[in-house]
mmCIF file of C-alpha atoms in Angstrom:
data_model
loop_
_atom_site.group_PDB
_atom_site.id
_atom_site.type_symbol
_atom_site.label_atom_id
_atom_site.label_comp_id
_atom_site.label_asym_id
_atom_site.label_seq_id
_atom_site.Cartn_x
_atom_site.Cartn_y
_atom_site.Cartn_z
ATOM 1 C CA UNK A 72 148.127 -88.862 290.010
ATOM 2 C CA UNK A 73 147.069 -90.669 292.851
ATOM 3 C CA UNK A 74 150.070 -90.106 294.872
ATOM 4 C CA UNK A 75 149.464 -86.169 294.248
ATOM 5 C CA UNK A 76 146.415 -86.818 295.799
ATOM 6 C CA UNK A 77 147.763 -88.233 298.937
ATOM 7 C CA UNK A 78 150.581 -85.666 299.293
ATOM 8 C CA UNK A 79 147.830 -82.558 298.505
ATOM 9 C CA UNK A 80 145.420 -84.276 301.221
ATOM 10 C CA UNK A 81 148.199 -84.740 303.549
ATOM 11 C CA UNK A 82 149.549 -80.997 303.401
ATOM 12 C CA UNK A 83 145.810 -80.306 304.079
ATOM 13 C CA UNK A 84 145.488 -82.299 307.280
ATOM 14 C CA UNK A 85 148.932 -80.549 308.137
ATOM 15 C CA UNK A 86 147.521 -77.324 307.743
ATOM 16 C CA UNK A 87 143.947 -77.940 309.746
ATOM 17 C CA UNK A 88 146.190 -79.547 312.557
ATOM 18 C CA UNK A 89 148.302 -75.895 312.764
ATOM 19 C CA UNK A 90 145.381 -73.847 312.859
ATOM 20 C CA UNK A 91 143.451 -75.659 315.225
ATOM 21 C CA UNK A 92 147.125 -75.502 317.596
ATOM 22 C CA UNK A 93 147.009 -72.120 317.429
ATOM 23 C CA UNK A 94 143.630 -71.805 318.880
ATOM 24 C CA UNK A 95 144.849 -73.887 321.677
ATOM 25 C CA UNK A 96 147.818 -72.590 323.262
ATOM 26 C CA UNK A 97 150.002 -74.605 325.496
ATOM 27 C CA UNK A 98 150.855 -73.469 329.003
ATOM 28 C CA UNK A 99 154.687 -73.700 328.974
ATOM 29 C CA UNK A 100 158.314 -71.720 329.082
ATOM 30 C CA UNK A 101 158.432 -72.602 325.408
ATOM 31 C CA UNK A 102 154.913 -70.734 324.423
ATOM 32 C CA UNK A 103 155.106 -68.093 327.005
ATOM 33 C CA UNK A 104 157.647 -65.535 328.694
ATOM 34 C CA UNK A 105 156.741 -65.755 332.244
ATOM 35 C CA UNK A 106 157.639 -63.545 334.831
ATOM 36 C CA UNK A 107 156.949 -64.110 338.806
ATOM 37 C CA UNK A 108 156.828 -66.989 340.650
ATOM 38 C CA UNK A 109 155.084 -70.221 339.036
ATOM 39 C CA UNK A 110 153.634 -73.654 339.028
ATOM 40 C CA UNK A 111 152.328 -76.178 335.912
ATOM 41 C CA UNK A 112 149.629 -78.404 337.830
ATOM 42 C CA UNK A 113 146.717 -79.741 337.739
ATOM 43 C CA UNK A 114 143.520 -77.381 338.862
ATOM 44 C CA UNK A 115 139.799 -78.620 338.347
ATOM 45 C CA UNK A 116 141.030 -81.447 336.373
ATOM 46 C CA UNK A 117 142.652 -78.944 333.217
ATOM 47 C CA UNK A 118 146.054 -78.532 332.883
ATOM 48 C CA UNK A 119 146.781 -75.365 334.410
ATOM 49 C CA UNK A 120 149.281 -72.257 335.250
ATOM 50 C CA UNK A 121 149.445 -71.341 339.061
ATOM 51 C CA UNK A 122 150.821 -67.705 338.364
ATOM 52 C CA UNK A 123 151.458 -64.939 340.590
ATOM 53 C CA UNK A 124 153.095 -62.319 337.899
ATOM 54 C CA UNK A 125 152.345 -62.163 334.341
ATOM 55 C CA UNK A 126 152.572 -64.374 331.214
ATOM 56 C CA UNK A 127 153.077 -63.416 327.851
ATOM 57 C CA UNK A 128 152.223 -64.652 324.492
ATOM 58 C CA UNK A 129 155.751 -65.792 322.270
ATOM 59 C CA UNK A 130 155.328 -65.620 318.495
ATOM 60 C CA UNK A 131 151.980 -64.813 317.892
ATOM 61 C CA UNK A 132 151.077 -61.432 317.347
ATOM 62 C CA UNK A 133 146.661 -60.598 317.476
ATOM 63 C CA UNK A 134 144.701 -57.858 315.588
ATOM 64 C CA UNK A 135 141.483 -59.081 315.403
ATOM 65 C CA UNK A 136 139.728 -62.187 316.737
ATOM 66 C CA UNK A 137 138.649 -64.108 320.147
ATOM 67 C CA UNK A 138 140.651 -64.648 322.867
ATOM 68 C CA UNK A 139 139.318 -67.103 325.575
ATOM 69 C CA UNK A 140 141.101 -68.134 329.179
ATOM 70 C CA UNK A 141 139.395 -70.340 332.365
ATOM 71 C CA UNK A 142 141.027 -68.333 335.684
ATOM 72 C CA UNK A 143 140.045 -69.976 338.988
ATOM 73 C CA UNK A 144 139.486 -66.604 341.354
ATOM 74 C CA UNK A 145 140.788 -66.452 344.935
ATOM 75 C CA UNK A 146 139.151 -64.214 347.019
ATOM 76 C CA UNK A 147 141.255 -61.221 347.942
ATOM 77 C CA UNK A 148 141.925 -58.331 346.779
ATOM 78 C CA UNK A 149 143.645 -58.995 343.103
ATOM 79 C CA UNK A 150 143.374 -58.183 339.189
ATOM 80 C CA UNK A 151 143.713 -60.692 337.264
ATOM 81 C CA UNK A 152 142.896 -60.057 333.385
ATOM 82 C CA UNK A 153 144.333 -59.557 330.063
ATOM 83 C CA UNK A 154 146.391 -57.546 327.566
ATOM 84 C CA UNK A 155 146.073 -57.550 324.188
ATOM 85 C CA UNK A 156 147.229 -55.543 321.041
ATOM 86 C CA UNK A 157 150.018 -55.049 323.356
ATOM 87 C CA UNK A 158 152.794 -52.319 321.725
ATOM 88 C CA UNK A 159 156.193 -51.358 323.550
ATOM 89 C CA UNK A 160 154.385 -48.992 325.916
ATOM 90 C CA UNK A 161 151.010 -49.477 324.340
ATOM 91 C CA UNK A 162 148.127 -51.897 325.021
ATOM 92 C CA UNK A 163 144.284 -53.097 325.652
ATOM 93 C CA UNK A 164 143.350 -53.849 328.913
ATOM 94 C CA UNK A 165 140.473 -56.145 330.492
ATOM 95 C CA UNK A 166 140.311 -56.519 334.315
ATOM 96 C CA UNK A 167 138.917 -58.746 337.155
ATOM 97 C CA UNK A 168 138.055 -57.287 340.515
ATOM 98 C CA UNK A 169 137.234 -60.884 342.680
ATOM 99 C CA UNK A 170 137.600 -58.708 345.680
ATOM 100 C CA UNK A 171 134.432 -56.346 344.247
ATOM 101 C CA UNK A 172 132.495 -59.228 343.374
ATOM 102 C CA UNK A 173 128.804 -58.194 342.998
ATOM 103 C CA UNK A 174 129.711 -54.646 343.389
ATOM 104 C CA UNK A 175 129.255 -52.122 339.967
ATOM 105 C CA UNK A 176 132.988 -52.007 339.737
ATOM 106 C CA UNK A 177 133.798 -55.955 339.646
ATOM 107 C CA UNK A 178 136.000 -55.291 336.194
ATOM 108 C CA UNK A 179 137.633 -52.741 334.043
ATOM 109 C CA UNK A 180 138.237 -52.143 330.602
ATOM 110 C CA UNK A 181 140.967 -49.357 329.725
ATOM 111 C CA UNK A 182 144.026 -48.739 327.545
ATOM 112 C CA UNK A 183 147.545 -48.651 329.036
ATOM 113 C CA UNK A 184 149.363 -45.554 327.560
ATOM 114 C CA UNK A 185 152.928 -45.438 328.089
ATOM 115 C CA UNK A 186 153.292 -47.848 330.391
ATOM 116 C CA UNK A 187 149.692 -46.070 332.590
ATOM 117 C CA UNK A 188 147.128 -48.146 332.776
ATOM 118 C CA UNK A 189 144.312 -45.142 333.510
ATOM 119 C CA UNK A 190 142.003 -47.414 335.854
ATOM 120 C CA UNK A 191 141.521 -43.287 337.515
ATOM 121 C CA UNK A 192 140.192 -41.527 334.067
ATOM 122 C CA UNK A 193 138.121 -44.522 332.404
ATOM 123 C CA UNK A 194 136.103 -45.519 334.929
ATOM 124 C CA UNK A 195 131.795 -46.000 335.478
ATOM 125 C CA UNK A 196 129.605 -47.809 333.979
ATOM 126 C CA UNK A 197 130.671 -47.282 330.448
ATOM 127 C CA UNK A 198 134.131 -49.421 331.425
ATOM 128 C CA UNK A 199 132.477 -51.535 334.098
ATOM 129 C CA UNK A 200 129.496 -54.119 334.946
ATOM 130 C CA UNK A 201 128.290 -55.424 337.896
ATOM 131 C CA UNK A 202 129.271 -59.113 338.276
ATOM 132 C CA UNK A 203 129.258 -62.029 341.170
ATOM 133 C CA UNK A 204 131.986 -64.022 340.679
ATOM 134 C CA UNK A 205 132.585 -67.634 341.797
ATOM 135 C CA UNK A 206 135.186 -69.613 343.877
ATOM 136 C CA UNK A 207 134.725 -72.826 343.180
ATOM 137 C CA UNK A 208 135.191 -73.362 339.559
ATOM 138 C CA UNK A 209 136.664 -71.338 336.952
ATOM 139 C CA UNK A 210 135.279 -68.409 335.440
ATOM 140 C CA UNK A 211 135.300 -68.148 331.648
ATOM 141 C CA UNK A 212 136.391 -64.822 330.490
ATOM 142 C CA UNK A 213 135.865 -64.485 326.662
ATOM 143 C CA UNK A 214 136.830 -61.605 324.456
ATOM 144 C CA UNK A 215 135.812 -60.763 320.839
ATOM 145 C CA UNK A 216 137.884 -57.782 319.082
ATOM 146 C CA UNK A 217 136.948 -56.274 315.904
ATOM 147 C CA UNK A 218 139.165 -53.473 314.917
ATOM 148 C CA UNK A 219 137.868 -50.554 317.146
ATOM 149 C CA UNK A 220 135.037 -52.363 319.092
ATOM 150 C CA UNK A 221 135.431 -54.988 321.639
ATOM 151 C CA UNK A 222 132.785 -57.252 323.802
ATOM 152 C CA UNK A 223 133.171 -59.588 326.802
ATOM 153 C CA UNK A 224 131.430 -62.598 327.769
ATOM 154 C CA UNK A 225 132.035 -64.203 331.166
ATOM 155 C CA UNK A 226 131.422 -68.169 331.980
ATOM 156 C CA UNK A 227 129.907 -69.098 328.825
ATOM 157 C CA UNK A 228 126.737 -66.402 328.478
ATOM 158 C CA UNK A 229 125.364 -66.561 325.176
ATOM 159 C CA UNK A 230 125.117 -62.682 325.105
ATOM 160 C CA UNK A 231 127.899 -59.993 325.939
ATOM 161 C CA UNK A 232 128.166 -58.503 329.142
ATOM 162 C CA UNK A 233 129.703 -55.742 328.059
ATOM 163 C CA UNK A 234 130.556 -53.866 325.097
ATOM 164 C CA UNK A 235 133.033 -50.944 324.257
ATOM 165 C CA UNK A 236 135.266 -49.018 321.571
ATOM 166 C CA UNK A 237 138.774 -49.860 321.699
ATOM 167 C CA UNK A 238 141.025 -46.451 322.662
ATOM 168 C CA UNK A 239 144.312 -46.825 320.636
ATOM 169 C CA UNK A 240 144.312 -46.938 316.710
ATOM 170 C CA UNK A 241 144.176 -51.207 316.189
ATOM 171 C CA UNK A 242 147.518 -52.408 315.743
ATOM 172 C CA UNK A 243 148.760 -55.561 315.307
ATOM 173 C CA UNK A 244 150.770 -56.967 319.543
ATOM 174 C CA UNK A 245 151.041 -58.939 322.228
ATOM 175 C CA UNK A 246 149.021 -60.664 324.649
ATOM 176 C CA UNK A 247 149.638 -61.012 328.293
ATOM 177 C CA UNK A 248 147.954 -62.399 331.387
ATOM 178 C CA UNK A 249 147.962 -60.947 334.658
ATOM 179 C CA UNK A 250 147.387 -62.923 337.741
ATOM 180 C CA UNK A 251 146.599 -59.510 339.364
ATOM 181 C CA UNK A 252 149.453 -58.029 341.276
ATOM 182 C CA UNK A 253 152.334 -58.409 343.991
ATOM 183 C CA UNK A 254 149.969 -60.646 346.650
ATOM 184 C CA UNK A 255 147.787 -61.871 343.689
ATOM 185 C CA UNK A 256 148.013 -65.278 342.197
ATOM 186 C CA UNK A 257 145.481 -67.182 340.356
ATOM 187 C CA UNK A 258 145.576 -70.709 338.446
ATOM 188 C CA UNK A 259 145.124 -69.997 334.577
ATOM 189 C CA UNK A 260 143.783 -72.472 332.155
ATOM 190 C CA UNK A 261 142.610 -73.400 328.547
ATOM 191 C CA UNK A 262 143.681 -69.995 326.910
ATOM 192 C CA UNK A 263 142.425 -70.186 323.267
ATOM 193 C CA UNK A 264 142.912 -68.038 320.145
ATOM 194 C CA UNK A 265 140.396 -67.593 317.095
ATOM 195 C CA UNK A 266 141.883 -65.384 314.731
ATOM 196 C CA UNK A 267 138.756 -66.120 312.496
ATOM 197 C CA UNK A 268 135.692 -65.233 315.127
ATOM 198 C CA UNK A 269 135.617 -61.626 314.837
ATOM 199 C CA UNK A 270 131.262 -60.977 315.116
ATOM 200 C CA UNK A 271 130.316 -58.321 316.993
ATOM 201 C CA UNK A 272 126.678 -58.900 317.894
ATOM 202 C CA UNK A 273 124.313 -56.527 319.770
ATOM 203 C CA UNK A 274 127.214 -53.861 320.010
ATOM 204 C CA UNK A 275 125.667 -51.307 322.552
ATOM 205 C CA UNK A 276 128.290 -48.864 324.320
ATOM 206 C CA UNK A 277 127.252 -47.175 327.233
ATOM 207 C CA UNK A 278 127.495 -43.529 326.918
ATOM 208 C CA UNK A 279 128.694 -41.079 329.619
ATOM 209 C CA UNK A 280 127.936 -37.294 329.659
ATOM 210 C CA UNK A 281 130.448 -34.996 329.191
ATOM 211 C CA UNK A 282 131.237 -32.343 331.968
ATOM 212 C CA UNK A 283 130.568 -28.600 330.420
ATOM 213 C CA UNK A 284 132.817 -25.849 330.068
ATOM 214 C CA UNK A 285 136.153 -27.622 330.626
ATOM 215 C CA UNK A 286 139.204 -26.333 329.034
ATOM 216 C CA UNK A 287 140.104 -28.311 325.951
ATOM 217 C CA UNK A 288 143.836 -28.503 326.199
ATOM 218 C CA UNK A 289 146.394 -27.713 328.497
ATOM 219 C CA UNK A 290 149.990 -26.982 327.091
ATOM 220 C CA UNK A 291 152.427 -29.614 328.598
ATOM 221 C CA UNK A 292 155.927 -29.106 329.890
ATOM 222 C CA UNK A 293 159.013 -32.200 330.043
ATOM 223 C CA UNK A 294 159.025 -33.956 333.080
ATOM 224 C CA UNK A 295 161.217 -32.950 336.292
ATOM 225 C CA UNK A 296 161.393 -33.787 340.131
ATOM 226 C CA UNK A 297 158.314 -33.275 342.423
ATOM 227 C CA UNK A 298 160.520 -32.390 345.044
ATOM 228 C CA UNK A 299 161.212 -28.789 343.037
ATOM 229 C CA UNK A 300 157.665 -27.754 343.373
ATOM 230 C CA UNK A 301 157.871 -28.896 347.171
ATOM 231 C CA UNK A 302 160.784 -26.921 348.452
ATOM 232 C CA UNK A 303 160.162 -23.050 347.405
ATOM 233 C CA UNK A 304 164.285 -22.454 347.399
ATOM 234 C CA UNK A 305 163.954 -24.607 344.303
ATOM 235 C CA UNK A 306 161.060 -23.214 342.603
ATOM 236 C CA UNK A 307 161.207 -20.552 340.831
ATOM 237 C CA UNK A 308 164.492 -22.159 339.053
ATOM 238 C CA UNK A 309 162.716 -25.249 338.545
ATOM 239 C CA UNK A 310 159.898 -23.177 336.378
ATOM 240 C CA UNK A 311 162.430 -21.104 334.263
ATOM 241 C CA UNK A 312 164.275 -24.723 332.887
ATOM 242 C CA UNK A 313 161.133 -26.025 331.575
ATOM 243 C CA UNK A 314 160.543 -26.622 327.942
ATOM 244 C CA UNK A 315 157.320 -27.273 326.560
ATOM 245 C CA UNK A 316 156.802 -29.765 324.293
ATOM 246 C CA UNK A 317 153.220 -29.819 323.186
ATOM 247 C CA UNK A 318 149.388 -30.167 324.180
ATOM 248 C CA UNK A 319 147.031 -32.181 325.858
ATOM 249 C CA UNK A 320 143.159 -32.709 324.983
ATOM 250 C CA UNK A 321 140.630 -33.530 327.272
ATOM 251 C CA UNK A 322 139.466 -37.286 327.174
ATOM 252 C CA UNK A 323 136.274 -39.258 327.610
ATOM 253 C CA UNK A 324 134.315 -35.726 328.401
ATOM 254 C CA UNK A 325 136.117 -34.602 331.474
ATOM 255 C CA UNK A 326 139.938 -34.887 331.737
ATOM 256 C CA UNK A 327 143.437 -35.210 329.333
ATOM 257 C CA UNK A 328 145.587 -37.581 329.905
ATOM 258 C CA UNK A 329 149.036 -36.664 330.197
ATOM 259 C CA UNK A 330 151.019 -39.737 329.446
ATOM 260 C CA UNK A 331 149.456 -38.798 325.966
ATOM 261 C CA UNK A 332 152.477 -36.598 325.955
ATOM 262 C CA UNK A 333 155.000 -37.655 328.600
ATOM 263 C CA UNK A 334 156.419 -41.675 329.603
ATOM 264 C CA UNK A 335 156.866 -41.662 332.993
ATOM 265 C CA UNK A 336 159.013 -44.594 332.776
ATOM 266 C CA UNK A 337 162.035 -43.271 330.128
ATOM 267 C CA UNK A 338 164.752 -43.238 332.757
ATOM 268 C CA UNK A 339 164.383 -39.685 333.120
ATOM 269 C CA UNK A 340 164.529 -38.421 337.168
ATOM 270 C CA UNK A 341 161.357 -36.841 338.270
ATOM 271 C CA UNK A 342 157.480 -37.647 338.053
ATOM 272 C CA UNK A 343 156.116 -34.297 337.536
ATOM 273 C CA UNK A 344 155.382 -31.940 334.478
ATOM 274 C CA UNK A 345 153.508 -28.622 334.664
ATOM 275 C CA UNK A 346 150.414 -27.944 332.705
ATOM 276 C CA UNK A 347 149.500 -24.603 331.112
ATOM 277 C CA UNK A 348 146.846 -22.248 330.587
ATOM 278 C CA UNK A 349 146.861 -18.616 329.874
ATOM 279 C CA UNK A 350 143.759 -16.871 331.241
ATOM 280 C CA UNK A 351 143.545 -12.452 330.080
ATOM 281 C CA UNK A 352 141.069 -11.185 332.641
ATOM 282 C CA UNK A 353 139.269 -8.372 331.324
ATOM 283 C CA UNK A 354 139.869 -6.641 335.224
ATOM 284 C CA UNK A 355 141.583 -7.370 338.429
ATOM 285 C CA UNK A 356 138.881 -10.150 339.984
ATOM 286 C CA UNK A 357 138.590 -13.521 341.928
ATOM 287 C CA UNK A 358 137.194 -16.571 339.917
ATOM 288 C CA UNK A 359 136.574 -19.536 340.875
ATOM 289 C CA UNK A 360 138.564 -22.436 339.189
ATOM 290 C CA UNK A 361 137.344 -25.767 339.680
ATOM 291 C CA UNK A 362 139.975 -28.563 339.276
ATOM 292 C CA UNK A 363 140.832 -32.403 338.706
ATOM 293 C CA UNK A 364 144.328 -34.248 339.218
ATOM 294 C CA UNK A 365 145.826 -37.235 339.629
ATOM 295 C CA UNK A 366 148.094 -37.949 341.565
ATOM 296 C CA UNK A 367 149.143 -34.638 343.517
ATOM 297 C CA UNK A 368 149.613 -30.926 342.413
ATOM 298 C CA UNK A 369 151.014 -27.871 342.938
ATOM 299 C CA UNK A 370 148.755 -24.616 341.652
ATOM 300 C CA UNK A 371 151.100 -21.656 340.746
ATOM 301 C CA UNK A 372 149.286 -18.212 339.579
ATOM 302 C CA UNK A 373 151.772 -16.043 338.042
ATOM 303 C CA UNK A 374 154.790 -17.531 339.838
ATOM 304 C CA UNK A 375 153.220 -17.515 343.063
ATOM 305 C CA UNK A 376 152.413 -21.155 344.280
ATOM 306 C CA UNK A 377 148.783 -21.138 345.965
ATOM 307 C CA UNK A 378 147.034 -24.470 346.389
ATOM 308 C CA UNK A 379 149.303 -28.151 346.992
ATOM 309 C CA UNK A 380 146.676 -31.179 347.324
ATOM 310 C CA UNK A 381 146.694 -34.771 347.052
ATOM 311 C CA UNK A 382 144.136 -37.018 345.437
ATOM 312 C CA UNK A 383 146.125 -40.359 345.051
ATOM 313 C CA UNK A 384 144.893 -44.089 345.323
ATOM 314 C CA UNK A 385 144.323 -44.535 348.922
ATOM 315 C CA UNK A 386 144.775 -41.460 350.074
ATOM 316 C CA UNK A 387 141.884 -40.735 351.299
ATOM 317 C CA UNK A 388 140.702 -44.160 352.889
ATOM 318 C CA UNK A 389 141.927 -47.592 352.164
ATOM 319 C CA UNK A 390 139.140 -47.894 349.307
ATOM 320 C CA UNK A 391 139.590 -44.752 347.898
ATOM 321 C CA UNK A 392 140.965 -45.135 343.941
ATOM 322 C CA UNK A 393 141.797 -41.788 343.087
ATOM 323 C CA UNK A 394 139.664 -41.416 340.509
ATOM 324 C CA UNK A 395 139.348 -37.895 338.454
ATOM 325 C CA UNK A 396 136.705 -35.225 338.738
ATOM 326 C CA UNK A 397 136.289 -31.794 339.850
ATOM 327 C CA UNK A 398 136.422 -32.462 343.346
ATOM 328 C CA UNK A 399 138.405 -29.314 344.149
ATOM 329 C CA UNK A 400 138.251 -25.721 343.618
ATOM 330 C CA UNK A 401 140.290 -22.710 344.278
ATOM 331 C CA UNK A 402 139.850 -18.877 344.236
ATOM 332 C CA UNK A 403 142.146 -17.149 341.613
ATOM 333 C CA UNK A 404 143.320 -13.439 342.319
ATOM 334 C CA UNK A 405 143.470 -12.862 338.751
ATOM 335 C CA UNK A 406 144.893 -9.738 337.178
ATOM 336 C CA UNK A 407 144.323 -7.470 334.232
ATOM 337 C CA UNK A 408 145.682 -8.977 331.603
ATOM 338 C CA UNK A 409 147.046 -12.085 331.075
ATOM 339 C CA UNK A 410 147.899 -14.859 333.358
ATOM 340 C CA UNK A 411 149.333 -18.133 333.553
ATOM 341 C CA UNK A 412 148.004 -21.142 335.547
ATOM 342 C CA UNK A 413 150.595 -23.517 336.126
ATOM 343 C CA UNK A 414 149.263 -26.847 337.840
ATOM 344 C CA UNK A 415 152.353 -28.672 338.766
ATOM 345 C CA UNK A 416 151.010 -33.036 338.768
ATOM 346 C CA UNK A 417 152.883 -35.492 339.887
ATOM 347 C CA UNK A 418 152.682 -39.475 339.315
ATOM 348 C CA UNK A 419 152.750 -42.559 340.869
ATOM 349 C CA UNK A 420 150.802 -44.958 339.054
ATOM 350 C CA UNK A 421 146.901 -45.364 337.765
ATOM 351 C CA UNK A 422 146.674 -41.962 335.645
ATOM 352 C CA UNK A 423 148.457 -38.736 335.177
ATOM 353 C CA UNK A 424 145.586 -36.083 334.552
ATOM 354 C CA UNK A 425 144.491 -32.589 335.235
ATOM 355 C CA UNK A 426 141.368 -31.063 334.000
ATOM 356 C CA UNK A 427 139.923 -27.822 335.044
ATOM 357 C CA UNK A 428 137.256 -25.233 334.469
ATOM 358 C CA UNK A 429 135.816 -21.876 335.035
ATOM 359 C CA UNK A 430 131.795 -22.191 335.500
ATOM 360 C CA UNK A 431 131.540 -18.377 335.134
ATOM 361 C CA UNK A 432 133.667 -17.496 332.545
ATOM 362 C CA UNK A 433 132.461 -14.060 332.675
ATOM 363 C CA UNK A 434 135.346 -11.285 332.118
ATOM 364 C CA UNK A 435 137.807 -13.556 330.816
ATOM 365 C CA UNK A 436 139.434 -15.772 328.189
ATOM 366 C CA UNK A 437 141.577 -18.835 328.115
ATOM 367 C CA UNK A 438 144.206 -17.579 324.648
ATOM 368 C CA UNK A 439 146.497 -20.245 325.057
#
């Protein structure tokens, strides 16, 4: 009997030891798959990762729970952060801006759809907080994830800094961290996991308003080179092998997101897709369309290309991120009858969307 004893209380020490081991997670090849260039040394006095590249998470997959790292920020432009629930294509996203430090847009939350992480649709206060970061010590970066909802504390506050609903139905993944790009590397330290602290407290989302009148869905075609819809020799063959393969809806009040539909990154050639409305116009009239894309597009009215902008990251000063919003607007010779809009959008990275509307909707109809 007593020697029952000792083996029960034994097994029992065994199993306190793993679980507190896998709330502590070693920084080595063994625990993690790292990619980029790397160095184990000492930072502050922890044990720590100097990592430019990513690191992610062997053999432990996370639903819910609290995730916890120490990242010592360098002061250009980087972002470091975190993945989580991470699928094939599919993940959770939490960024660091050190460069923005102070400034409204100092972090990020948003999902990564196929391989897109959408910094250019979920953007604004209801993603972000205002922040000053330090340079001399590390910053804590805690997250808590229950099912849907997720909060963020940063160096140790007692009370979230920020609070949000998760964007893709929670599924068991991964979990990677990002030293924050090609010239970004940061040290990373004491990365913990609590499969058990799941409270949400004070759970307070920021709403945004949604934009009025924007068309719901847009019909989506398969994905083909850009350089069709640039060279008019190539066009109007380039519109006749399309097949469509479904629809779009619009997202967070004010655009859809069209890696929804389409992976950029299959293997496929091309980076472009057309999207689809069909407008009847009760006459022959001009209406004004106002518009949203990311990255470029080509507007074609009935076959007949009209409009061919650009509103990428960068592109329109060095700050610029390319974010969505109906920034444009066009003139449409419509005719009696029906129509179809065709916005041609092309990707490079940081979100493939279109969204559109027609203020005055006066004298026609979007059927399709």
């Amino acid at each position: 009997m007593k020697i029952k004893h000792i083996i029960t209380g034994m097994i029992l020490i065994v199993a306190v030891n793993i679980s507190v081991a896998q709330n502590n997670i070693p920084l080595d090849t063994t625990t993690w798959t790292i990619r980029g260039k790397h160095l184990f040394e000492k930072n502050l006095g922890d044990d720590a990762i100097y990592l430019q590249g990513s690191m992610t998470l062997n053999d432990i997959k996370f639903l819910n729970g609290t995730i916890e790292f120490d990242v010592h920020l360098k002061r250009f432009q980087s972002f470091p952060g975190i993945s989580f629930r991470t699928q094939e294509r599919d993940s959770e996203k939490f960024l660091l801006r050190p460069h923005l430090s102070g400034k409204e847009d100092a972090n990020q939350a948003a999902p990564t759809t196929n391989n897109i992480t959408s910094f250019q649709l979920y953007f604004g206060p209801k993603y972000s907080f205002p922040y000053t970061y330090k340079f001399d010590d590390w910053t804590h970066v805690k997250l808590v994830i229950n099912d849907n909802r997720a909060q963020v504390y940063l160096d140790h506050s007692e009370t979230p800094h920020h609070s949000w609903y998760l964007y893709h139905e929670p599924k068991t993944g991964g979990i990677r961290i990002q030293a924050g790009g090609r010239e970004g590397a940061q040290h990373i330290a004491n990365v913990k996991i609590d499969p058990n602290a799941i409270e949400i407290v004070d759970f307070k989302p920021i709403k945004e308003k949604t934009v009025e009148d924007l068309i719901p869905e847009w019909e989506i075609s398969d994905m083909f080179e850009e350089k069709s819809v640039n060279d008019l020799s190539l066009l109007k063959s380039a519109l006749a092998s399309r097949t469509w393969i479904g629809t779009i809806q619009i997202e967070e009040g004010i655009a859809a997101n069209i890696a929804r539909k389409v992976h950029l990154y299959d293997g496929t050639p091309g980076n472009t897709v057309l999207a689809r409305v069909i407008i009847h116009s009760d006459s022959d009239q001009l209406k004004l369309f106002e518009f949203g894309y990311s990255d470029r597009v080509v507007a074609i009215l009935n076959g007949i290309p009209i409009y061919k902008g650009t509103n990428k990251y960068r592109s329109r000063d060095y700050r610029y991120l390319g974010t969505i919003g109906l920034f444009d607007a066009i003139y449409l010779p419509l005719k009696k009858g029906e129509n179809e809009l065709l916005m041609a959008v092309s990707e490079d990275f940081g979100g493939w969307l279109i969204t559109g509307r027609f203020k005055n909707k006066k004298g026609i109809k979007i059927i399709k």
